[in-house]
Amino acid sequence: MTRQRRALITGITGQDGSYLAELLLEQGYTVIGMVRRSSTAADERIRHLRERVTLAPADLLDSASLIHLLREHRPAEVYNLAAQSFVQTSFSQAVFTGDVTGLGVTRLLDAIRIVDPEIRFYQASSSEMFGKVVEVPQRESTPFYPRSPYGVAKLYGHWITINYRESYGLHASSGILFNHESERRGLEFVTRKISDGVARIKLGLATELRLGNLDARRDWGFAGDYVRAMWLMLQQDRPDDYVVATGETHTVRHFCELAFGAVGLDYRDHVVIDERFFRPAEVDLLVGDPRKAQDALGWRPEVSLGQLVERMVAADLRRLGG
């Protein structure tokens, strides 16, 4: 069994996992997707790939299952995209978020160290680690100040990846990804909530869209562009950490303007501010400096925010029968 061009993706059923699986298949990889027993039914994002990927059971909470998974499938690359990844939920499920999103990374790195230290490892770090930002824009050297249990857990995962790289010589890289969206984004995330709400209002299925802080600013890109950066990191001779971002920042309000404008509506006629959707601790101005990724990896985002919003709204209109 050749290990060349064999990749394992944790979180394959998520937004990023599905786009990464598509990219790797296009590159000629054999793709193994790690799934929890309870998540095997939630495969709508990879249903079109189901005959081309191998799904294998394991869990980031269970070290033995990870060791068995690596021994059985012998991947050359491992992409750790699995996490409890919704910031709002992390406040009500802080311990679970820490166990999966933080300690889960350690379990996986330990499994790699035990089974095959030659495996190249990608860790999905997050701009939420910057939280209460110390400088704008944020780069690889910017100090971290996470403002949610999710951000804290991601920061643990980030530092343990660096620790294993330096302690054991693993080819372990982290991508500090800023917000990246698509029509495959979960409905609990604000961008998809907006595109879904716009489609429902346009089709007469709803009259209003309830949102939290419209002045929150984010650096939004297209998920399909960002998974390309993940792959490029593991093709480098030396492992490293990279900020992946567009370098542009926009408010939730502007996203609403674009989304409602895509169907000829004015967001001010339909958006209702609801304080239930405000975060207990809001992050400040998240905007990334992607120059290192551009210079070292040759990576550039290809889909603009306007194109992304139109794509998401159009997909939700189709899904809802418009």
PDB file of C-alpha atoms in Angstrom:
ATOM      1  CA  MET A   1       0.000   0.000   0.000  1.00  0.00           C
ATOM      2  CA  THR A   2       1.662   3.229  -1.129  1.00  0.00           C
ATOM      3  CA  ARG A   3       1.575   6.088   1.351  1.00  0.00           C
ATOM      4  CA  GLN A   4       2.306   8.647  -1.313  1.00  0.00           C
ATOM      5  CA  ARG A   5      -0.769  10.770  -1.994  1.00  0.00           C
ATOM      6  CA  ARG A   6      -2.781   9.279   0.856  1.00  0.00           C
ATOM      7  CA  ALA A   7      -4.475  11.878   3.073  1.00  0.00           C
ATOM      8  CA  LEU A   8      -6.623  11.674   6.182  1.00  0.00           C
ATOM      9  CA  ILE A   9      -9.105  14.460   6.885  1.00  0.00           C
ATOM     10  CA  THR A  10     -10.760  14.821  10.284  1.00  0.00           C
ATOM     11  CA  GLY A  11     -13.951  16.842  10.015  1.00  0.00           C
ATOM     12  CA  ILE A  12     -14.486  15.725   6.416  1.00  0.00           C
ATOM     13  CA  THR A  13     -18.254  16.199   6.708  1.00  0.00           C
ATOM     14  CA  GLY A  14     -17.824  19.913   7.490  1.00  0.00           C
ATOM     15  CA  GLN A  15     -17.582  22.847   5.107  1.00  0.00           C
ATOM     16  CA  ASP A  16     -13.768  22.870   4.884  1.00  0.00           C
ATOM     17  CA  GLY A  17     -13.499  19.093   4.887  1.00  0.00           C
ATOM     18  CA  SER A  18     -15.737  18.755   1.851  1.00  0.00           C
ATOM     19  CA  TYR A  19     -13.831  21.373  -0.166  1.00  0.00           C
ATOM     20  CA  LEU A  20     -10.471  19.904   0.883  1.00  0.00           C
ATOM     21  CA  ALA A  21     -11.603  16.401  -0.114  1.00  0.00           C
ATOM     22  CA  GLU A  22     -12.552  17.730  -3.566  1.00  0.00           C
ATOM     23  CA  LEU A  23      -9.162  19.432  -3.953  1.00  0.00           C
ATOM     24  CA  LEU A  24      -7.186  16.363  -2.874  1.00  0.00           C
ATOM     25  CA  LEU A  25      -9.164  14.074  -5.180  1.00  0.00           C
ATOM     26  CA  GLU A  26      -8.405  16.450  -8.060  1.00  0.00           C
ATOM     27  CA  GLN A  27      -4.713  16.166  -7.117  1.00  0.00           C
ATOM     28  CA  GLY A  28      -4.892  12.375  -7.351  1.00  0.00           C
ATOM     29  CA  TYR A  29      -4.965  11.565  -3.636  1.00  0.00           C
ATOM     30  CA  THR A  30      -6.599   8.625  -1.935  1.00  0.00           C
ATOM     31  CA  VAL A  31      -8.775  10.357   0.679  1.00  0.00           C
ATOM     32  CA  ILE A  32      -9.769   8.885   4.035  1.00  0.00           C
ATOM     33  CA  GLY A  33     -12.304  10.801   6.096  1.00  0.00           C
ATOM     34  CA  MET A  34     -12.493  10.336   9.855  1.00  0.00           C
ATOM     35  CA  VAL A  35     -16.067  10.269  11.156  1.00  0.00           C
ATOM     36  CA  ARG A  36     -17.554   9.747  14.588  1.00  0.00           C
ATOM     37  CA  ARG A  37     -20.118   6.981  14.761  1.00  0.00           C
ATOM     38  CA  SER A  38     -22.807   9.567  15.472  1.00  0.00           C
ATOM     39  CA  SER A  39     -21.835  11.800  12.558  1.00  0.00           C
ATOM     40  CA  THR A  40     -21.935   9.262   9.726  1.00  0.00           C
ATOM     41  CA  ALA A  41     -25.475  10.321   8.785  1.00  0.00           C
ATOM     42  CA  ALA A  42     -24.545  14.024   8.577  1.00  0.00           C
ATOM     43  CA  ASP A  43     -22.782  13.647   5.237  1.00  0.00           C
ATOM     44  CA  GLU A  44     -24.777  15.951   2.964  1.00  0.00           C
ATOM     45  CA  ARG A  45     -21.705  18.082   2.143  1.00  0.00           C
ATOM     46  CA  ILE A  46     -19.778  15.047   0.839  1.00  0.00           C
ATOM     47  CA  ARG A  47     -22.641  12.994  -0.597  1.00  0.00           C
ATOM     48  CA  HIS A  48     -21.419  13.750  -4.127  1.00  0.00           C
ATOM     49  CA  LEU A  49     -17.992  12.351  -3.138  1.00  0.00           C
ATOM     50  CA  ARG A  50     -19.246   9.330  -1.238  1.00  0.00           C
ATOM     51  CA  GLU A  51     -18.082   6.787  -3.840  1.00  0.00           C
ATOM     52  CA  ARG A  52     -14.624   8.377  -4.064  1.00  0.00           C
ATOM     53  CA  VAL A  53     -13.603   8.660  -0.404  1.00  0.00           C
ATOM     54  CA  THR A  54     -13.207   6.121   2.389  1.00  0.00           C
ATOM     55  CA  LEU A  55     -14.942   6.976   5.661  1.00  0.00           C
ATOM     56  CA  ALA A  56     -13.344   5.469   8.763  1.00  0.00           C
ATOM     57  CA  PRO A  57     -14.600   5.649  12.365  1.00  0.00           C
ATOM     58  CA  ALA A  58     -12.522   7.295  15.100  1.00  0.00           C
ATOM     59  CA  ASP A  59     -12.928  10.096  17.646  1.00  0.00           C
ATOM     60  CA  LEU A  60     -10.706  12.932  18.844  1.00  0.00           C
ATOM     61  CA  LEU A  61     -11.793  12.034  22.384  1.00  0.00           C
ATOM     62  CA  ASP A  62     -10.406   8.491  22.040  1.00  0.00           C
ATOM     63  CA  SER A  63      -6.627   8.104  21.621  1.00  0.00           C
ATOM     64  CA  ALA A  64      -6.747   4.369  20.878  1.00  0.00           C
ATOM     65  CA  SER A  65      -9.141   4.911  17.967  1.00  0.00           C
ATOM     66  CA  LEU A  66      -6.771   7.477  16.435  1.00  0.00           C
ATOM     67  CA  ILE A  67      -3.776   5.161  16.693  1.00  0.00           C
ATOM     68  CA  HIS A  68      -5.774   2.355  15.100  1.00  0.00           C
ATOM     69  CA  LEU A  69      -6.952   4.683  12.314  1.00  0.00           C
ATOM     70  CA  LEU A  70      -3.403   5.728  11.398  1.00  0.00           C
ATOM     71  CA  ARG A  71      -2.087   2.177  11.525  1.00  0.00           C
ATOM     72  CA  GLU A  72      -4.860   0.877   9.303  1.00  0.00           C
ATOM     73  CA  HIS A  73      -4.793   3.570   6.612  1.00  0.00           C
ATOM     74  CA  ARG A  74      -1.155   4.816   6.713  1.00  0.00           C
ATOM     75  CA  PRO A  75      -1.726   8.362   5.433  1.00  0.00           C
ATOM     76  CA  ALA A  76       1.174  10.558   4.352  1.00  0.00           C
ATOM     77  CA  GLU A  77      -0.748  13.723   5.292  1.00  0.00           C
ATOM     78  CA  VAL A  78      -3.252  14.419   8.082  1.00  0.00           C
ATOM     79  CA  TYR A  79      -5.498  17.482   8.051  1.00  0.00           C
ATOM     80  CA  ASN A  80      -7.138  18.141  11.426  1.00  0.00           C
ATOM     81  CA  LEU A  81     -10.286  20.134  10.670  1.00  0.00           C
ATOM     82  CA  ALA A  82     -12.550  18.540  13.292  1.00  0.00           C
ATOM     83  CA  ALA A  83     -13.641  20.746  16.187  1.00  0.00           C
ATOM     84  CA  GLN A  84     -16.573  22.069  18.137  1.00  0.00           C
ATOM     85  CA  SER A  85     -16.362  25.132  15.956  1.00  0.00           C
ATOM     86  CA  PHE A  86     -19.307  27.381  16.810  1.00  0.00           C
ATOM     87  CA  VAL A  87     -18.191  30.261  19.045  1.00  0.00           C
ATOM     88  CA  GLN A  88     -21.604  30.855  20.645  1.00  0.00           C
ATOM     89  CA  THR A  89     -21.936  27.179  21.627  1.00  0.00           C
ATOM     90  CA  SER A  90     -18.491  27.220  23.203  1.00  0.00           C
ATOM     91  CA  PHE A  91     -19.758  29.479  25.992  1.00  0.00           C
ATOM     92  CA  SER A  92     -22.425  26.950  27.034  1.00  0.00           C
ATOM     93  CA  GLN A  93     -20.242  23.868  26.324  1.00  0.00           C
ATOM     94  CA  ALA A  94     -16.847  25.151  27.399  1.00  0.00           C
ATOM     95  CA  VAL A  95     -15.419  21.892  28.787  1.00  0.00           C
ATOM     96  CA  PHE A  96     -16.535  19.835  25.771  1.00  0.00           C
ATOM     97  CA  THR A  97     -15.106  22.470  23.423  1.00  0.00           C
ATOM     98  CA  GLY A  98     -11.773  22.336  25.262  1.00  0.00           C
ATOM     99  CA  ASP A  99     -11.680  18.542  25.152  1.00  0.00           C
ATOM    100  CA  VAL A 100     -12.390  18.253  21.414  1.00  0.00           C
ATOM    101  CA  THR A 101     -10.926  21.447  19.977  1.00  0.00           C
ATOM    102  CA  GLY A 102      -7.921  21.630  22.309  1.00  0.00           C
ATOM    103  CA  LEU A 103      -6.943  18.267  23.784  1.00  0.00           C
ATOM    104  CA  GLY A 104      -8.143  16.457  20.661  1.00  0.00           C
ATOM    105  CA  VAL A 105      -5.179  17.970  18.812  1.00  0.00           C
ATOM    106  CA  THR A 106      -2.777  16.498  21.385  1.00  0.00           C
ATOM    107  CA  ARG A 107      -4.318  13.048  21.039  1.00  0.00           C
ATOM    108  CA  LEU A 108      -3.928  13.183  17.270  1.00  0.00           C
ATOM    109  CA  LEU A 109      -0.338  14.473  17.407  1.00  0.00           C
ATOM    110  CA  ASP A 110       0.529  11.753  19.917  1.00  0.00           C
ATOM    111  CA  ALA A 111      -0.961   9.136  17.600  1.00  0.00           C
ATOM    112  CA  ILE A 112       1.193  10.457  14.740  1.00  0.00           C
ATOM    113  CA  ARG A 113       4.307  10.469  16.944  1.00  0.00           C
ATOM    114  CA  ILE A 114       3.643   6.839  17.976  1.00  0.00           C
ATOM    115  CA  VAL A 115       2.570   5.404  14.607  1.00  0.00           C
ATOM    116  CA  ASP A 116       4.585   7.358  12.024  1.00  0.00           C
ATOM    117  CA  PRO A 117       6.462  10.609  12.788  1.00  0.00           C
ATOM    118  CA  GLU A 118       6.984  11.129   9.037  1.00  0.00           C
ATOM    119  CA  ILE A 119       3.303  12.016   8.586  1.00  0.00           C
ATOM    120  CA  ARG A 120       2.793  15.657   7.637  1.00  0.00           C
ATOM    121  CA  PHE A 121       0.204  17.349   9.862  1.00  0.00           C
ATOM    122  CA  TYR A 122      -2.024  20.373   9.315  1.00  0.00           C
ATOM    123  CA  GLN A 123      -3.775  22.034  12.258  1.00  0.00           C
ATOM    124  CA  ALA A 124      -6.762  24.297  11.622  1.00  0.00           C
ATOM    125  CA  SER A 125      -5.990  27.288  13.809  1.00  0.00           C
ATOM    126  CA  SER A 126      -8.343  30.276  13.898  1.00  0.00           C
ATOM    127  CA  SER A 127      -8.384  34.061  13.826  1.00  0.00           C
ATOM    128  CA  GLU A 128     -10.556  33.804  16.970  1.00  0.00           C
ATOM    129  CA  MET A 129      -7.257  33.240  18.817  1.00  0.00           C
ATOM    130  CA  PHE A 130      -6.530  36.949  18.310  1.00  0.00           C
ATOM    131  CA  GLY A 131      -9.850  37.918  19.940  1.00  0.00           C
ATOM    132  CA  LYS A 132      -9.268  41.237  21.702  1.00  0.00           C
ATOM    133  CA  VAL A 133      -6.798  42.294  19.081  1.00  0.00           C
ATOM    134  CA  VAL A 134      -3.459  43.810  20.051  1.00  0.00           C
ATOM    135  CA  GLU A 135      -2.644  45.110  16.556  1.00  0.00           C
ATOM    136  CA  VAL A 136      -4.351  45.596  13.201  1.00  0.00           C
ATOM    137  CA  PRO A 137      -3.918  43.788  10.875  1.00  0.00           C
ATOM    138  CA  GLN A 138      -3.090  40.506  12.583  1.00  0.00           C
ATOM    139  CA  ARG A 139      -0.047  38.550  11.411  1.00  0.00           C
ATOM    140  CA  GLU A 140       1.787  35.422  12.561  1.00  0.00           C
ATOM    141  CA  SER A 141       3.712  37.373  15.220  1.00  0.00           C
ATOM    142  CA  THR A 142       0.660  39.182  16.674  1.00  0.00           C
ATOM    143  CA  PRO A 143       0.068  38.292  20.364  1.00  0.00           C
ATOM    144  CA  PHE A 144      -3.057  36.235  21.035  1.00  0.00           C
ATOM    145  CA  TYR A 145      -5.919  37.287  23.307  1.00  0.00           C
ATOM    146  CA  PRO A 146      -8.832  34.858  22.777  1.00  0.00           C
ATOM    147  CA  ARG A 147     -12.281  36.001  23.912  1.00  0.00           C
ATOM    148  CA  SER A 148     -14.254  32.750  23.882  1.00  0.00           C
ATOM    149  CA  PRO A 149     -13.774  29.163  25.080  1.00  0.00           C
ATOM    150  CA  TYR A 150     -13.512  28.242  21.394  1.00  0.00           C
ATOM    151  CA  GLY A 151     -10.687  30.737  20.864  1.00  0.00           C
ATOM    152  CA  VAL A 152      -8.895  29.496  23.998  1.00  0.00           C
ATOM    153  CA  ALA A 153      -9.219  25.865  22.875  1.00  0.00           C
ATOM    154  CA  LYS A 154      -7.935  26.710  19.398  1.00  0.00           C
ATOM    155  CA  LEU A 155      -4.984  28.501  20.973  1.00  0.00           C
ATOM    156  CA  TYR A 156      -4.114  25.374  22.965  1.00  0.00           C
ATOM    157  CA  GLY A 157      -4.282  23.333  19.749  1.00  0.00           C
ATOM    158  CA  HIS A 158      -2.074  25.889  18.003  1.00  0.00           C
ATOM    159  CA  TRP A 159       0.621  25.932  20.684  1.00  0.00           C
ATOM    160  CA  ILE A 160       0.648  22.145  21.176  1.00  0.00           C
ATOM    161  CA  THR A 161       1.213  21.806  17.399  1.00  0.00           C
ATOM    162  CA  ILE A 162       4.223  24.123  17.646  1.00  0.00           C
ATOM    163  CA  ASN A 163       5.405  22.232  20.721  1.00  0.00           C
ATOM    164  CA  TYR A 164       5.305  18.840  18.976  1.00  0.00           C
ATOM    165  CA  ARG A 165       7.002  20.312  15.915  1.00  0.00           C
ATOM    166  CA  GLU A 166       9.864  21.648  18.023  1.00  0.00           C
ATOM    167  CA  SER A 167      10.045  18.748  20.511  1.00  0.00           C
ATOM    168  CA  TYR A 168       9.706  15.798  18.140  1.00  0.00           C
ATOM    169  CA  GLY A 169      10.649  17.231  14.750  1.00  0.00           C
ATOM    170  CA  LEU A 170       7.199  16.624  13.258  1.00  0.00           C
ATOM    171  CA  HIS A 171       6.268  18.289   9.957  1.00  0.00           C
ATOM    172  CA  ALA A 172       3.363  20.068  11.681  1.00  0.00           C
ATOM    173  CA  SER A 173       1.966  23.340  10.321  1.00  0.00           C
ATOM    174  CA  SER A 174      -0.896  25.560  11.427  1.00  0.00           C
ATOM    175  CA  GLY A 175      -3.080  27.739   9.257  1.00  0.00           C
ATOM    176  CA  ILE A 176      -4.484  30.699  11.169  1.00  0.00           C
ATOM    177  CA  LEU A 177      -7.572  31.018   9.004  1.00  0.00           C
ATOM    178  CA  PHE A 178      -9.771  34.073   9.117  1.00  0.00           C
ATOM    179  CA  ASN A 179     -13.507  33.721   8.441  1.00  0.00           C
ATOM    180  CA  HIS A 180     -14.184  31.695   5.328  1.00  0.00           C
ATOM    181  CA  GLU A 181     -17.668  31.029   4.051  1.00  0.00           C
ATOM    182  CA  SER A 182     -19.622  29.216   1.346  1.00  0.00           C
ATOM    183  CA  GLU A 183     -23.027  27.757   0.585  1.00  0.00           C
ATOM    184  CA  ARG A 184     -21.873  24.747   2.670  1.00  0.00           C
ATOM    185  CA  ARG A 185     -21.520  26.860   5.827  1.00  0.00           C
ATOM    186  CA  GLY A 186     -23.703  25.754   8.729  1.00  0.00           C
ATOM    187  CA  LEU A 187     -26.938  27.680   9.250  1.00  0.00           C
ATOM    188  CA  GLU A 188     -25.808  28.706  12.751  1.00  0.00           C
ATOM    189  CA  PHE A 189     -23.083  30.961  11.302  1.00  0.00           C
ATOM    190  CA  VAL A 190     -24.072  34.557  10.646  1.00  0.00           C
ATOM    191  CA  THR A 191     -23.158  34.644   6.936  1.00  0.00           C
ATOM    192  CA  ARG A 192     -25.233  31.578   6.109  1.00  0.00           C
ATOM    193  CA  LYS A 193     -27.992  32.772   8.427  1.00  0.00           C
ATOM    194  CA  ILE A 194     -28.102  35.934   6.326  1.00  0.00           C
ATOM    195  CA  SER A 195     -28.091  34.208   2.918  1.00  0.00           C
ATOM    196  CA  ASP A 196     -30.759  31.752   4.091  1.00  0.00           C
ATOM    197  CA  GLY A 197     -32.841  34.588   5.541  1.00  0.00           C
ATOM    198  CA  VAL A 198     -32.586  36.626   2.338  1.00  0.00           C
ATOM    199  CA  ALA A 199     -33.757  33.643   0.289  1.00  0.00           C
ATOM    200  CA  ARG A 200     -36.690  33.000   2.626  1.00  0.00           C
ATOM    201  CA  ILE A 201     -37.779  36.640   2.545  1.00  0.00           C
ATOM    202  CA  LYS A 202     -37.430  36.834  -1.240  1.00  0.00           C
ATOM    203  CA  LEU A 203     -39.566  33.685  -1.624  1.00  0.00           C
ATOM    204  CA  GLY A 204     -42.222  34.912   0.809  1.00  0.00           C
ATOM    205  CA  LEU A 205     -41.352  32.306   3.445  1.00  0.00           C
ATOM    206  CA  ALA A 206     -40.367  34.949   6.022  1.00  0.00           C
ATOM    207  CA  THR A 207     -40.627  38.713   6.535  1.00  0.00           C
ATOM    208  CA  GLU A 208     -37.759  39.496   8.901  1.00  0.00           C
ATOM    209  CA  LEU A 209     -34.232  38.402   9.787  1.00  0.00           C
ATOM    210  CA  ARG A 210     -33.120  38.722  13.411  1.00  0.00           C
ATOM    211  CA  LEU A 211     -29.392  39.420  13.895  1.00  0.00           C
ATOM    212  CA  GLY A 212     -27.014  40.594  16.618  1.00  0.00           C
ATOM    213  CA  ASN A 213     -24.212  43.136  16.265  1.00  0.00           C
ATOM    214  CA  LEU A 214     -24.301  44.562  12.720  1.00  0.00           C
ATOM    215  CA  ASP A 215     -21.161  46.597  13.369  1.00  0.00           C
ATOM    216  CA  ALA A 216     -18.936  43.576  14.037  1.00  0.00           C
ATOM    217  CA  ARG A 217     -16.187  43.523  11.411  1.00  0.00           C
ATOM    218  CA  ARG A 218     -14.707  40.411   9.857  1.00  0.00           C
ATOM    219  CA  ASP A 219     -12.257  39.378   7.155  1.00  0.00           C
ATOM    220  CA  TRP A 220     -14.366  37.045   4.984  1.00  0.00           C
ATOM    221  CA  GLY A 221     -13.125  34.793   2.196  1.00  0.00           C
ATOM    222  CA  PHE A 222     -14.286  31.748   0.229  1.00  0.00           C
ATOM    223  CA  ALA A 223     -13.700  28.352   1.863  1.00  0.00           C
ATOM    224  CA  GLY A 224     -12.701  26.778  -1.448  1.00  0.00           C
ATOM    225  CA  ASP A 225      -9.801  29.241  -1.702  1.00  0.00           C
ATOM    226  CA  TYR A 226      -8.676  28.647   1.884  1.00  0.00           C
ATOM    227  CA  VAL A 227      -8.370  24.848   1.683  1.00  0.00           C
ATOM    228  CA  ARG A 228      -5.882  25.349  -1.143  1.00  0.00           C
ATOM    229  CA  ALA A 229      -3.639  27.145   1.374  1.00  0.00           C
ATOM    230  CA  MET A 230      -3.897  24.160   3.741  1.00  0.00           C
ATOM    231  CA  TRP A 231      -2.666  21.801   1.041  1.00  0.00           C
ATOM    232  CA  LEU A 232       0.155  24.144   0.019  1.00  0.00           C
ATOM    233  CA  MET A 233       1.471  24.226   3.604  1.00  0.00           C
ATOM    234  CA  LEU A 234       2.035  20.464   3.627  1.00  0.00           C
ATOM    235  CA  GLN A 235       3.890  20.607   0.296  1.00  0.00           C
ATOM    236  CA  GLN A 236       6.629  22.824   1.757  1.00  0.00           C
ATOM    237  CA  ASP A 237      10.030  21.442   2.785  1.00  0.00           C
ATOM    238  CA  ARG A 238       9.749  23.038   6.219  1.00  0.00           C
ATOM    239  CA  PRO A 239       6.660  23.266   8.447  1.00  0.00           C
ATOM    240  CA  ASP A 240       5.498  26.701   9.583  1.00  0.00           C
ATOM    241  CA  ASP A 241       2.470  28.744  10.609  1.00  0.00           C
ATOM    242  CA  TYR A 242       0.587  31.026   8.233  1.00  0.00           C
ATOM    243  CA  VAL A 243      -2.192  33.606   8.438  1.00  0.00           C
ATOM    244  CA  VAL A 244      -4.720  32.920   5.669  1.00  0.00           C
ATOM    245  CA  ALA A 245      -6.982  35.901   4.977  1.00  0.00           C
ATOM    246  CA  THR A 246      -8.093  38.370   2.321  1.00  0.00           C
ATOM    247  CA  GLY A 247      -6.623  41.371   4.130  1.00  0.00           C
ATOM    248  CA  GLU A 248      -9.955  43.209   3.765  1.00  0.00           C
ATOM    249  CA  THR A 249     -12.520  43.820   6.495  1.00  0.00           C
ATOM    250  CA  HIS A 250     -16.283  44.316   6.247  1.00  0.00           C
ATOM    251  CA  THR A 251     -19.146  44.740   8.700  1.00  0.00           C
ATOM    252  CA  VAL A 252     -22.035  42.336   9.119  1.00  0.00           C
ATOM    253  CA  ARG A 253     -24.135  45.296   7.945  1.00  0.00           C
ATOM    254  CA  HIS A 254     -22.248  45.397   4.635  1.00  0.00           C
ATOM    255  CA  PHE A 255     -22.707  41.654   4.204  1.00  0.00           C
ATOM    256  CA  CYS A 256     -26.454  42.238   4.694  1.00  0.00           C
ATOM    257  CA  GLU A 257     -26.426  45.033   2.111  1.00  0.00           C
ATOM    258  CA  LEU A 258     -24.787  42.772  -0.455  1.00  0.00           C
ATOM    259  CA  ALA A 259     -27.014  39.778   0.288  1.00  0.00           C
ATOM    260  CA  PHE A 260     -30.328  41.641   0.202  1.00  0.00           C
ATOM    261  CA  GLY A 261     -29.107  43.677  -2.767  1.00  0.00           C
ATOM    262  CA  ALA A 262     -28.477  40.455  -4.687  1.00  0.00           C
ATOM    263  CA  VAL A 263     -32.258  39.910  -4.805  1.00  0.00           C
ATOM    264  CA  GLY A 264     -33.265  43.557  -5.151  1.00  0.00           C
ATOM    265  CA  LEU A 265     -34.193  44.178  -1.498  1.00  0.00           C
ATOM    266  CA  ASP A 266     -33.089  46.702   1.147  1.00  0.00           C
ATOM    267  CA  TYR A 267     -31.811  45.067   4.327  1.00  0.00           C
ATOM    268  CA  ARG A 268     -33.181  47.930   6.444  1.00  0.00           C
ATOM    269  CA  ASP A 269     -36.703  46.812   5.618  1.00  0.00           C
ATOM    270  CA  HIS A 270     -36.180  43.326   7.029  1.00  0.00           C
ATOM    271  CA  VAL A 271     -33.311  43.093   9.548  1.00  0.00           C
ATOM    272  CA  VAL A 272     -34.253  43.275  13.241  1.00  0.00           C
ATOM    273  CA  ILE A 273     -31.568  43.701  15.920  1.00  0.00           C
ATOM    274  CA  ASP A 274     -31.957  41.038  18.627  1.00  0.00           C
ATOM    275  CA  GLU A 275     -29.680  41.279  21.667  1.00  0.00           C
ATOM    276  CA  ARG A 276     -29.951  37.510  22.214  1.00  0.00           C
ATOM    277  CA  PHE A 277     -27.482  37.129  19.349  1.00  0.00           C
ATOM    278  CA  PHE A 278     -24.814  39.391  20.822  1.00  0.00           C
ATOM    279  CA  ARG A 279     -21.725  37.549  22.083  1.00  0.00           C
ATOM    280  CA  PRO A 280     -20.943  37.681  25.829  1.00  0.00           C
ATOM    281  CA  ALA A 281     -17.512  39.055  24.792  1.00  0.00           C
ATOM    282  CA  GLU A 282     -17.255  40.465  21.286  1.00  0.00           C
ATOM    283  CA  VAL A 283     -13.988  40.359  19.408  1.00  0.00           C
ATOM    284  CA  ASP A 284     -12.652  43.543  17.929  1.00  0.00           C
ATOM    285  CA  LEU A 285     -11.414  44.232  14.420  1.00  0.00           C
ATOM    286  CA  LEU A 286     -10.323  40.924  12.915  1.00  0.00           C
ATOM    287  CA  VAL A 287      -8.428  41.461   9.673  1.00  0.00           C
ATOM    288  CA  GLY A 288      -5.512  39.310   8.591  1.00  0.00           C
ATOM    289  CA  ASP A 289      -2.207  40.114   6.925  1.00  0.00           C
ATOM    290  CA  PRO A 290      -1.719  37.269   4.402  1.00  0.00           C
ATOM    291  CA  ARG A 291       1.630  38.413   3.011  1.00  0.00           C
ATOM    292  CA  LYS A 292       3.609  35.474   4.412  1.00  0.00           C
ATOM    293  CA  ALA A 293       1.233  32.960   2.811  1.00  0.00           C
ATOM    294  CA  GLN A 294       1.336  34.940  -0.426  1.00  0.00           C
ATOM    295  CA  ASP A 295       5.139  35.088  -0.496  1.00  0.00           C
ATOM    296  CA  ALA A 296       6.014  31.620   0.799  1.00  0.00           C
ATOM    297  CA  LEU A 297       3.118  29.573  -0.586  1.00  0.00           C
ATOM    298  CA  GLY A 298       2.191  31.602  -3.659  1.00  0.00           C
ATOM    299  CA  TRP A 299      -1.388  31.654  -2.361  1.00  0.00           C
ATOM    300  CA  ARG A 300      -3.997  34.258  -3.371  1.00  0.00           C
ATOM    301  CA  PRO A 301      -7.752  34.322  -2.757  1.00  0.00           C
ATOM    302  CA  GLU A 302      -9.658  34.153  -6.036  1.00  0.00           C
ATOM    303  CA  VAL A 303     -13.311  34.742  -5.045  1.00  0.00           C
ATOM    304  CA  SER A 304     -14.300  38.280  -3.989  1.00  0.00           C
ATOM    305  CA  LEU A 305     -16.758  39.019  -1.178  1.00  0.00           C
ATOM    306  CA  GLY A 306     -19.381  40.149  -3.677  1.00  0.00           C
ATOM    307  CA  GLN A 307     -19.026  36.934  -5.667  1.00  0.00           C
ATOM    308  CA  LEU A 308     -19.156  34.889  -2.462  1.00  0.00           C
ATOM    309  CA  VAL A 309     -22.361  36.544  -1.239  1.00  0.00           C
ATOM    310  CA  GLU A 310     -24.087  36.127  -4.608  1.00  0.00           C
ATOM    311  CA  ARG A 311     -23.045  32.474  -4.691  1.00  0.00           C
ATOM    312  CA  MET A 312     -24.435  31.830  -1.198  1.00  0.00           C
ATOM    313  CA  VAL A 313     -27.757  33.588  -1.808  1.00  0.00           C
ATOM    314  CA  ALA A 314     -28.243  31.835  -5.153  1.00  0.00           C
ATOM    315  CA  ALA A 315     -27.577  28.438  -3.535  1.00  0.00           C
ATOM    316  CA  ASP A 316     -30.116  29.078  -0.766  1.00  0.00           C
ATOM    317  CA  LEU A 317     -32.703  30.238  -3.303  1.00  0.00           C
ATOM    318  CA  ARG A 318     -32.240  26.965  -5.211  1.00  0.00           C
ATOM    319  CA  ARG A 319     -32.389  24.923  -2.031  1.00  0.00           C
ATOM    320  CA  LEU A 320     -35.640  26.564  -0.964  1.00  0.00           C
ATOM    321  CA  GLY A 321     -37.219  26.217  -4.369  1.00  0.00           C
ATOM    322  CA  GLY A 322     -36.659  29.655  -5.841  1.00  0.00           C
TER     323      GLY A 322
END
